[in-house]
Short mmCIF file of C-alpha atoms and ligand atoms in Angstrom, two decimals:
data_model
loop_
_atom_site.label_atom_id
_atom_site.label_comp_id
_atom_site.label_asym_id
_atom_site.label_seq_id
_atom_site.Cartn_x
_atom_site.Cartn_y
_atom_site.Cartn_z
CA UNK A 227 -21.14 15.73 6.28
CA UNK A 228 -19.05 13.55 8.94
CA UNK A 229 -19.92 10.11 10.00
CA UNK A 230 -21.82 9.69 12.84
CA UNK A 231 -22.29 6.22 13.54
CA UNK A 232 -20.60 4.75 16.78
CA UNK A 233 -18.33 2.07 16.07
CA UNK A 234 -19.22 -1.16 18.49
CA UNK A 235 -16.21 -2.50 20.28
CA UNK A 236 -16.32 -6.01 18.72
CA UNK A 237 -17.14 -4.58 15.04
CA UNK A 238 -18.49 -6.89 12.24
CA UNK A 239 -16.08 -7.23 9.31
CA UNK A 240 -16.01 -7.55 5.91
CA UNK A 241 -13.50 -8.94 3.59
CA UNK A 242 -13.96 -7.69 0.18
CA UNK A 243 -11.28 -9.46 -2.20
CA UNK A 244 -10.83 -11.94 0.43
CA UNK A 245 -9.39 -14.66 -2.42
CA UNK A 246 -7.10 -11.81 -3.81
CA UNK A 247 -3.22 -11.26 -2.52
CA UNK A 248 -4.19 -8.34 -0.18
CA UNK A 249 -7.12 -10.26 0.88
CA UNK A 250 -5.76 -12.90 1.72
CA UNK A 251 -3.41 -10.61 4.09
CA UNK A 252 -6.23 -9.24 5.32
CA UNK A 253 -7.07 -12.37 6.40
CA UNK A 254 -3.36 -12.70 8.27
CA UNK A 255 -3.29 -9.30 9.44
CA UNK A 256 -6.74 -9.43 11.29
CA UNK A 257 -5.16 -12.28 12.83
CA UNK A 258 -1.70 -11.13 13.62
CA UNK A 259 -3.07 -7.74 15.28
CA UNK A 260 -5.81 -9.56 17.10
CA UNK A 261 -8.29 -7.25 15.72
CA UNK A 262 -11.45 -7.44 18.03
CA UNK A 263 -14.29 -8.52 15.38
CA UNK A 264 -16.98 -10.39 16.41
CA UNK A 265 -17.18 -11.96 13.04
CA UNK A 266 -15.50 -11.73 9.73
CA UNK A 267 -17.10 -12.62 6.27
CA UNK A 268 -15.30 -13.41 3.43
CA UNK A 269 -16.23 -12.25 0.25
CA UNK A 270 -15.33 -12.20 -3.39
CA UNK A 271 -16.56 -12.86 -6.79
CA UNK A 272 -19.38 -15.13 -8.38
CA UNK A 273 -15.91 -17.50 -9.59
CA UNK A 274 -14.83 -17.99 -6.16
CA UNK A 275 -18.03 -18.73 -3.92
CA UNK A 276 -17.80 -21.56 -1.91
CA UNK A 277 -14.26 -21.22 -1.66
CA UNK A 278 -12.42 -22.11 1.97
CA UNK A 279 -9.81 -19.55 2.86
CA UNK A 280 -7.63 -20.84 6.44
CA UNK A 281 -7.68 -18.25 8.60
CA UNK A 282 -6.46 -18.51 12.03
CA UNK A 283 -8.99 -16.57 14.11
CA UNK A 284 -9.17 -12.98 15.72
CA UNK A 285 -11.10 -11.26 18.46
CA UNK A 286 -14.53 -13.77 18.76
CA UNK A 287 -13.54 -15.59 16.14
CA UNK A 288 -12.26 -18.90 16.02
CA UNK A 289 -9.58 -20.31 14.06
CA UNK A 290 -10.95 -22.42 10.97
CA UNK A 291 -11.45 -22.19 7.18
CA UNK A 292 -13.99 -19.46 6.11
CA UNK A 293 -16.49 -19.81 3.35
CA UNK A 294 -16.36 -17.12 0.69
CA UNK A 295 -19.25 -15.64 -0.17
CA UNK A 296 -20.27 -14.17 -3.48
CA UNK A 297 -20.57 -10.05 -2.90
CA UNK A 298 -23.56 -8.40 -3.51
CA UNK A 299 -25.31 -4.93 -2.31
CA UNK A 300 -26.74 -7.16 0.23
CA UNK A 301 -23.59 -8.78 1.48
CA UNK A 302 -23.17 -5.43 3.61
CA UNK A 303 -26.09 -5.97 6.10
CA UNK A 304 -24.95 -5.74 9.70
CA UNK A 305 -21.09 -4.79 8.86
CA UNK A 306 -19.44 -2.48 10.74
CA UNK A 307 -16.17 -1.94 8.44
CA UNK A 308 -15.58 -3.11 5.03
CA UNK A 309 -12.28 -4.15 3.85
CA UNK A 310 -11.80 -3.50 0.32
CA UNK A 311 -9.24 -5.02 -2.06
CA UNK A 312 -11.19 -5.65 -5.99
CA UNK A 313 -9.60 -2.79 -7.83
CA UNK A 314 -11.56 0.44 -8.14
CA UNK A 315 -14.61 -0.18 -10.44
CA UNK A 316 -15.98 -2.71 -7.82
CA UNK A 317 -15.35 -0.26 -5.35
CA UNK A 318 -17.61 2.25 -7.17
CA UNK A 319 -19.88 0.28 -8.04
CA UNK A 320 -20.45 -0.87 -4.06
CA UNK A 321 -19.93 2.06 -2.06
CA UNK A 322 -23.08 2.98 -1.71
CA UNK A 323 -24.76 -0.22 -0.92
CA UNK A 324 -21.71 0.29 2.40
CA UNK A 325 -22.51 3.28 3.72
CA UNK A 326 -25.73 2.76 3.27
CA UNK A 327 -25.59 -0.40 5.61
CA UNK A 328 -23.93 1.61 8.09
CA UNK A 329 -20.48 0.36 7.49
CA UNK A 330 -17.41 2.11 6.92
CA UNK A 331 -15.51 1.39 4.21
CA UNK A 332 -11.99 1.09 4.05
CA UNK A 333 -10.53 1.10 0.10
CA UNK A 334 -7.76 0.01 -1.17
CA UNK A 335 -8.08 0.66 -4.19
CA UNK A 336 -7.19 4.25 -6.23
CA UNK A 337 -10.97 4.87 -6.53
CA UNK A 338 -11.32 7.65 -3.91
CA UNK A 339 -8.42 8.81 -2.73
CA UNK A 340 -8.22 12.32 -4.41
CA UNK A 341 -12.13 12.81 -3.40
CA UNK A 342 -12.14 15.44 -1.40
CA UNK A 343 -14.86 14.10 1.06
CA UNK A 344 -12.80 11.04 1.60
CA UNK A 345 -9.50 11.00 3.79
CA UNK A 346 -6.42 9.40 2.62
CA UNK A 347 -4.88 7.95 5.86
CA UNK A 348 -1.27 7.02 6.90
CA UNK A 349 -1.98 5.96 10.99
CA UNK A 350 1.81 7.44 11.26
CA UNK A 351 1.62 10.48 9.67
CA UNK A 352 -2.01 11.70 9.49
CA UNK A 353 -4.25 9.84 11.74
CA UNK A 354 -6.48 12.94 12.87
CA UNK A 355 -7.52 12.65 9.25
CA UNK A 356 -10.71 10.00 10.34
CA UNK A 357 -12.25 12.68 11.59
CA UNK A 358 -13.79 13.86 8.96
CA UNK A 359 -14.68 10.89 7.21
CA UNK A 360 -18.20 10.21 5.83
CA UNK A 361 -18.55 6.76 5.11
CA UNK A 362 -15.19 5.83 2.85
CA UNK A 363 -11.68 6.30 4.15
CA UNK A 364 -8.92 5.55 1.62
CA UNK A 365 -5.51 3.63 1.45
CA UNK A 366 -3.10 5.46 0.21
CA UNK A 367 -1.24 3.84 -3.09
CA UNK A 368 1.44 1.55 -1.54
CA UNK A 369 4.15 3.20 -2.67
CA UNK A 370 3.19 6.19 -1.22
CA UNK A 371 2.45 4.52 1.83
CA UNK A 372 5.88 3.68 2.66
CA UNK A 373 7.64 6.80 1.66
CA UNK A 374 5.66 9.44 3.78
CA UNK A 375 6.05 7.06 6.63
CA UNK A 376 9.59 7.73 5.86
CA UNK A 377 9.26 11.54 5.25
CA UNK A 378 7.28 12.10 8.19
CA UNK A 379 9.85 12.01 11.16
CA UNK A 380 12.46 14.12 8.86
CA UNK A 381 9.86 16.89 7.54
CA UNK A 382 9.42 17.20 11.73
CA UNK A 383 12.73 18.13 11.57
CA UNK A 384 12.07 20.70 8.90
CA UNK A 385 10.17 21.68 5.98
CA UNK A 386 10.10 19.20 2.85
CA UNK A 387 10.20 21.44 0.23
CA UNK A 388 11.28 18.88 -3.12
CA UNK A 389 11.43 14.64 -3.31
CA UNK A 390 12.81 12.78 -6.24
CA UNK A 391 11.80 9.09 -5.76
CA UNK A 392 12.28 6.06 -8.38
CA UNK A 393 10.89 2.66 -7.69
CA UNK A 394 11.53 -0.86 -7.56
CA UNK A 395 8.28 -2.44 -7.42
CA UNK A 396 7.38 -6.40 -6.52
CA UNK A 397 5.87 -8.02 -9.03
CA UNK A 398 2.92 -8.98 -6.73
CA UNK A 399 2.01 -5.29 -6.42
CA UNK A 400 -0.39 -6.02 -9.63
CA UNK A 401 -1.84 -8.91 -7.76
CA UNK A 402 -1.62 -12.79 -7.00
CA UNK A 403 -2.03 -13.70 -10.48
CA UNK A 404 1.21 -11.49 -11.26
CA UNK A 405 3.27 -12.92 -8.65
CA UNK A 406 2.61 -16.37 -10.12
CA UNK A 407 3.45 -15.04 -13.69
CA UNK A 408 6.82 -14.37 -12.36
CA UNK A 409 7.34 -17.70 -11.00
CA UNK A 410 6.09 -19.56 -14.40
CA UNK A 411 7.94 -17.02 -16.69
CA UNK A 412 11.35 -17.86 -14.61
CA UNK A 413 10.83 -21.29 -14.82
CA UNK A 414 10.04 -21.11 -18.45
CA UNK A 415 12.97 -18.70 -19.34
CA UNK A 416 15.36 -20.98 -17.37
CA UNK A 417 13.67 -23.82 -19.92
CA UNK A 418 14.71 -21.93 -22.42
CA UNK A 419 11.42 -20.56 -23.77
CA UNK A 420 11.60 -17.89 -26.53
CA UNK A 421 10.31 -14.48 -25.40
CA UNK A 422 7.90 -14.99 -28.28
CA UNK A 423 6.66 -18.38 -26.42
CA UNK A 424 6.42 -17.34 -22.47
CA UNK A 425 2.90 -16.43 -21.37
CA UNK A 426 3.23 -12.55 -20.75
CA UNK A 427 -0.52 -11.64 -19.49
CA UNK A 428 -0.04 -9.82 -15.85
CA UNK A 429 2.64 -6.95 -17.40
CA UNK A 430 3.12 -4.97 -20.74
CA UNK A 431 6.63 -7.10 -21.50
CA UNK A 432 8.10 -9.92 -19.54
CA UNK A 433 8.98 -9.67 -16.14
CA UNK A 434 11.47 -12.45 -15.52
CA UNK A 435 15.33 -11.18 -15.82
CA UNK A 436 13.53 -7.63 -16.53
CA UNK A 437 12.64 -4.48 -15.29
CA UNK A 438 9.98 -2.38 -16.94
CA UNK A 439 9.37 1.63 -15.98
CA UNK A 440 5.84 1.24 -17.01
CA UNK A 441 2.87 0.69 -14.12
CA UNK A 442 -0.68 1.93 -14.21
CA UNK A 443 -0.96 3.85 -17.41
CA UNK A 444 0.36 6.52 -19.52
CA UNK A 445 -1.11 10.16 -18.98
CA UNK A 446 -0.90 12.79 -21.39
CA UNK A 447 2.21 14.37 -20.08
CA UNK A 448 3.91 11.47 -20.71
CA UNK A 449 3.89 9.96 -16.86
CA UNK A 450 2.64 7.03 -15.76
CA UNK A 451 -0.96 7.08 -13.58
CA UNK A 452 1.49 5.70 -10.33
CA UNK A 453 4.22 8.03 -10.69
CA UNK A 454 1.14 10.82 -10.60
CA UNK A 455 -0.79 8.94 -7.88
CA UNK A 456 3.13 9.17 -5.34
CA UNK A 457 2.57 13.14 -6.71
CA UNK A 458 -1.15 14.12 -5.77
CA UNK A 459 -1.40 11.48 -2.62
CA UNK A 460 2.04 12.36 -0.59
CA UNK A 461 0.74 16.25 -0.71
CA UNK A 462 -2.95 15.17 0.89
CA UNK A 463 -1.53 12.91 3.26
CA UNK A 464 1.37 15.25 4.24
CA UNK A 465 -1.13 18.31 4.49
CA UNK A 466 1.47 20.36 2.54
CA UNK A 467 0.18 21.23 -1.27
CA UNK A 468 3.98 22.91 -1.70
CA UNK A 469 5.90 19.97 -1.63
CA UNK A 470 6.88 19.10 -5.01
CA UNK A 471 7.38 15.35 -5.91
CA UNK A 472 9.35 13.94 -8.89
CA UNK A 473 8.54 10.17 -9.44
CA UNK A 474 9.52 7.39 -11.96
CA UNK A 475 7.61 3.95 -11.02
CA UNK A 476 9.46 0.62 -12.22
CA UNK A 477 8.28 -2.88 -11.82
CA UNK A 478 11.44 -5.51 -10.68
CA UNK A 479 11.21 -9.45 -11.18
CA UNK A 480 10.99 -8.94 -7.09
CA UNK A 481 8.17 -11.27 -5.50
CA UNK A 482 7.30 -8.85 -2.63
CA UNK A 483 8.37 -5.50 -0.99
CA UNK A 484 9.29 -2.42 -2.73
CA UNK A 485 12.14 -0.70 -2.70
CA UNK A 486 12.65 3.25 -3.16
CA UNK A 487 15.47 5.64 -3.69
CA UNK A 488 14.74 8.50 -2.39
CA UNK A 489 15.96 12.15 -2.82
CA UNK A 490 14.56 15.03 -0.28
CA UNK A 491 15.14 18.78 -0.13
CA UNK A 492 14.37 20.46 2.92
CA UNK A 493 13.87 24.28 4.05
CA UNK A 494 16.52 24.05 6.33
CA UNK A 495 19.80 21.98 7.20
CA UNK A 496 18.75 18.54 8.50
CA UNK A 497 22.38 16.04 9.14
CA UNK A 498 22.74 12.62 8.44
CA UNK A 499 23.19 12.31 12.32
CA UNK A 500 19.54 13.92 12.83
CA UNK A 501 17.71 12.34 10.45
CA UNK A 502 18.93 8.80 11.71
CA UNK A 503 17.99 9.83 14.99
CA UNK A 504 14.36 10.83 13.90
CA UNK A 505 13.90 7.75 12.32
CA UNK A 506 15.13 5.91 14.63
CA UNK A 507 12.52 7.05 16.96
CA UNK A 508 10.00 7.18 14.40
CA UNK A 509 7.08 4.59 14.95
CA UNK A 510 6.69 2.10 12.40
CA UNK A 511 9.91 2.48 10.83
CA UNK A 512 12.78 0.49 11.41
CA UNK A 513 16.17 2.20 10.70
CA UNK A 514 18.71 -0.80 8.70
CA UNK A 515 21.47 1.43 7.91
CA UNK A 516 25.10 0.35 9.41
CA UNK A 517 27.42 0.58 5.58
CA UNK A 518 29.96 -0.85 7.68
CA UNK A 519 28.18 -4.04 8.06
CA UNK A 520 26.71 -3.92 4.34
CA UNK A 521 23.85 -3.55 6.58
CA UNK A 522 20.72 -1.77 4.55
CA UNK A 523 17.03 -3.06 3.57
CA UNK A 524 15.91 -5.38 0.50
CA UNK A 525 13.27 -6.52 -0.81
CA UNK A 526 14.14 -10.05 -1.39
CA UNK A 527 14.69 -10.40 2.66
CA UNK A 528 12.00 -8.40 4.33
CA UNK A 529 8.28 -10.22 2.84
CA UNK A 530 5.86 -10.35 5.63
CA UNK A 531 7.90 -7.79 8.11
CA UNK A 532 5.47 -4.81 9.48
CA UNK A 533 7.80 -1.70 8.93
CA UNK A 534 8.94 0.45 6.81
CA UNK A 535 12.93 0.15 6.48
CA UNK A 536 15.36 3.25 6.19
CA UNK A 537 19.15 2.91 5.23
CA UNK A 538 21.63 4.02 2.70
CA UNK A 539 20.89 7.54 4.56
CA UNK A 540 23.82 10.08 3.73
CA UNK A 541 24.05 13.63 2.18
CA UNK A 542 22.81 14.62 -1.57
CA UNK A 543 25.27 17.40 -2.13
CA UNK A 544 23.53 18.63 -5.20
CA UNK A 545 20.82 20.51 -3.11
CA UNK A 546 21.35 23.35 -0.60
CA UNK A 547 19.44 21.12 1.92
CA UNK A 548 19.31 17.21 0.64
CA UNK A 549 19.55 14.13 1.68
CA UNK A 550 19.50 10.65 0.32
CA UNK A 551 17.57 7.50 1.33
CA UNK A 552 16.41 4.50 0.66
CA UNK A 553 12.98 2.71 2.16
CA UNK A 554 11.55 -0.77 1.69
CA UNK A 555 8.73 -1.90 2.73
CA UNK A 556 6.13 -5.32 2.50
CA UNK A 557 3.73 -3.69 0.22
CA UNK A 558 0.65 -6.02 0.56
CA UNK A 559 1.41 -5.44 4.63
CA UNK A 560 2.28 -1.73 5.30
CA UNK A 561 1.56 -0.79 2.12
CA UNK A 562 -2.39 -2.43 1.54
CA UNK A 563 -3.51 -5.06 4.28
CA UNK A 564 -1.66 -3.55 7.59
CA UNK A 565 -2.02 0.06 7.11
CA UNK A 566 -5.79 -0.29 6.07
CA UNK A 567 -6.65 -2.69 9.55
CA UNK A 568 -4.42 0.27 11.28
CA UNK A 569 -7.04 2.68 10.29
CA UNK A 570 -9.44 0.29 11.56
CA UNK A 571 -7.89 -0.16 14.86
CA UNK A 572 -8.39 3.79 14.89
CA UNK A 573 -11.90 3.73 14.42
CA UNK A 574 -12.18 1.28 17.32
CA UNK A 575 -14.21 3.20 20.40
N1 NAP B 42 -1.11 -6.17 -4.49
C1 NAP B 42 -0.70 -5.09 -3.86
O1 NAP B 42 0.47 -4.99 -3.44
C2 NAP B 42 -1.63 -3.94 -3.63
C3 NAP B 42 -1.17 -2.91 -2.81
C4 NAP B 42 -2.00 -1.82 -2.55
C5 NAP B 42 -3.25 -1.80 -3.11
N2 NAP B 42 -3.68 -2.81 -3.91
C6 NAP B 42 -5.04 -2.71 -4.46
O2 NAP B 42 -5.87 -3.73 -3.90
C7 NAP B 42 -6.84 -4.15 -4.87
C8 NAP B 42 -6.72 -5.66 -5.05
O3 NAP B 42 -5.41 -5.97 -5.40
P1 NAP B 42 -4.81 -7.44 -5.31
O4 NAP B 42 -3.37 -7.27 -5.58
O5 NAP B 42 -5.22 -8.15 -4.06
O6 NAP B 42 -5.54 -8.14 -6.58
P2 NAP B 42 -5.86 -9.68 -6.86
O7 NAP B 42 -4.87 -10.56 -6.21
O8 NAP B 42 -6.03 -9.76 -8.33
O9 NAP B 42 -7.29 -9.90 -6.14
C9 NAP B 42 -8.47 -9.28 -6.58
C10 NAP B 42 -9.62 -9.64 -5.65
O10 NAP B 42 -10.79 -8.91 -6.06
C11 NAP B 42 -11.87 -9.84 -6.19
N3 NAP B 42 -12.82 -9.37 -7.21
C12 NAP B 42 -12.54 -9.02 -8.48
N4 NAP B 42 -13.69 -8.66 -9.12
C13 NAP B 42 -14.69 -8.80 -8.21
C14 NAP B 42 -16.09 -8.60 -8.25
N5 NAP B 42 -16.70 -8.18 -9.35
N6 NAP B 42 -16.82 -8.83 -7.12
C15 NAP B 42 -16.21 -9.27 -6.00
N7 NAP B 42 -14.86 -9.48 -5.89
C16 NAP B 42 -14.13 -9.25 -7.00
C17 NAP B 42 -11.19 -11.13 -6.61
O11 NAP B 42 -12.08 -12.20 -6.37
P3 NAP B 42 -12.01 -13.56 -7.26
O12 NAP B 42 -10.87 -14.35 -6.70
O13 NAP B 42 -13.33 -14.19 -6.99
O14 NAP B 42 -11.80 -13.16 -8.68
C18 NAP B 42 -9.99 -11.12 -5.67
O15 NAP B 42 -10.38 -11.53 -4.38
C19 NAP B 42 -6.55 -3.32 -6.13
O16 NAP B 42 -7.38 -2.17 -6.10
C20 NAP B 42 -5.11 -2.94 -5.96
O17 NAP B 42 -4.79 -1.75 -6.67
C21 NAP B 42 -2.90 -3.89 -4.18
#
């Protein structure tokens, strides 16, 4: 059954995980788009009630500290969209208490996505995809986020029939509490702290001076829950079940934005000088990608930045069809935060 509520032109909105790291870009991106609420709660758990957050102000709202509320069922009374970002048990558990306010909810979390009553939206790639919504419409996984806003322009082109991607993924992409681990464990290591004596809590292993090809975990066929979640999601989003998608995920001591190499066989012949030019034009993406310059994307330069970057574009010779890329992007902005108020701004009347 599709939703049929009619979405008011100054919507309420909700918050939920407003203390949390994409919360708190929530918070930033609400105000950075303008978005046309006519109020916005801020909500979290018991621990953080009470709580001011800054927040500089969007549509009727003025600029000034919000007071976090704790969230309960009833939190959702009069809210027109829901903003989620507590990890997916607390979106299960409060789902129904949203639609059954009348809001929509907006997830970020991995709760829904593969539900087949619940679309999995990309505004770039598959924004028709609202449509059909009844109630919940997912984020994608950030990682996947950024690469089909990639793919997009160049399966126009042609036919994606085959990606190979590996990632390098911020640390914060497990949260604000892991983004501070890899501050303390830095400083500690640079101390000279024993790997037996540094506080290793957000990760499996230490994170500072390491890399670890380990997120979300193990399934039985030996792959990680992320490197299945890039599999499953890029074929919904993309509308194309044949496109097959090899993935290894890999946490880097990076603060913010992940980085992706990217390998893509197509159908059909697509150049270097084609591609460019599709992502050039491509909204949302920004093309960084001048060798001759040392001119390409990176993580460590590109927190806070909307797009998703392309460079490093040239032939992969091993495939009849192939190219090679590689994408960064601000995960907690295009990859949680941006892309869900996006989807928002679509359900706007
Ligand atoms: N970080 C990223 O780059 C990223 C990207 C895409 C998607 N996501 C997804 O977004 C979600 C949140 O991630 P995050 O990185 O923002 O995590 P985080 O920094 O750890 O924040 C978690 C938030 O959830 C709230 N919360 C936890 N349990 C709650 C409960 N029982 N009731 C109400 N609020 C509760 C926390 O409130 P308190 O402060 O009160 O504990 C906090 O606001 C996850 O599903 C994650 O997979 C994250």
């Amino acid at each position: 059954m599709t939703w049929t509520k009619i979405m008011p032109a100054r919507p309420v909105v909700a918050v939920a995980g407003a203390t949390g790291a994409v919360g708190a870009e929530f918070l930033r991106v609400l105000h950075d788009l303008d978005f046309p609420a006519s109020e916005v709660r801020a909500l979290a758990s018991a621990r953080s009630a009470g709580k001011k957050l800054p927040f500089d102000g969007c549509g009727d709202v003025p600029a000034g500290d919000l007071t976090v509320q704790e969230m309960t069922p009833k939190s959702f009374e009069g809210v027109d969209i829901a903003l989620f970002s507590c990890g997916a048990s607390v979106s299960k558990q409060l789902r129904e208490a949203v639609v059954r306010a009348g809001a929509v909810m907006i997830d970020n979390s991995s709760a829904f996505r593969m539900d087949a009553d619940v679309p999995l939206v990309v505004p770039e790639v598959n924004p028709g995809d609202i449509a059909w919504h009844s109630g919940v419409i997912a984020n994608p996984n950030c990682s996947t986020i950024q690469m089909v806003v990639a793919l997009k322009p160049l399966y126009d082109l042609a036919r994606i029939t085959r990606v190979v991607v590996s990632t390098y993924q911020a640390a914060s992409g497990a949260g604000a509490p892991a983004m501070a681990e890899l501050y303390d464990q830095t400083r500690e290591f640079l101390d000279g702290k024993a790997d037996d004596e540094l506080t290793v809590e957000a990760f499996q292993h230490r994170i500072a001076f390491n890399c670890i090809p380990h997120i979300d975990k193990f399934l039985d066929d030996r792959s990680t829950k992320e490197e299945w979640k890039m599999v499953v999601e890029t074929k919904k989003i993309m509308g194309d079940e044949r496109i097959r998608v090899a993935a290894t995920c890999v946490r880097v001591p990076v603060l913010r934005c992940h980085g992706e190499a990217v390998n893509v066989e197509f159908a059909d012949e697509v150049s270097v000088e084609a591609a460019r030019a599709a992502l050039a034009a491509a909204p949302g993406v920004t093309l960084l990608d001048d060798p001759a310059e040392n001119a390409y994307p990176m993580p460590g330069l590109l927190a806070g930045t909307n797009d998703t970057y392309v460079g490093r574009i040239r032939r992969d010779d091993t495939v009849d069809h192939g190219l090679a890329l590689w994408v960064v992007a601000d995960q907690i902005r295009k990859g949680a935060a941006l892309n869900a108020v996006q989807i928002a701004q679509l359900l706007l009347p």
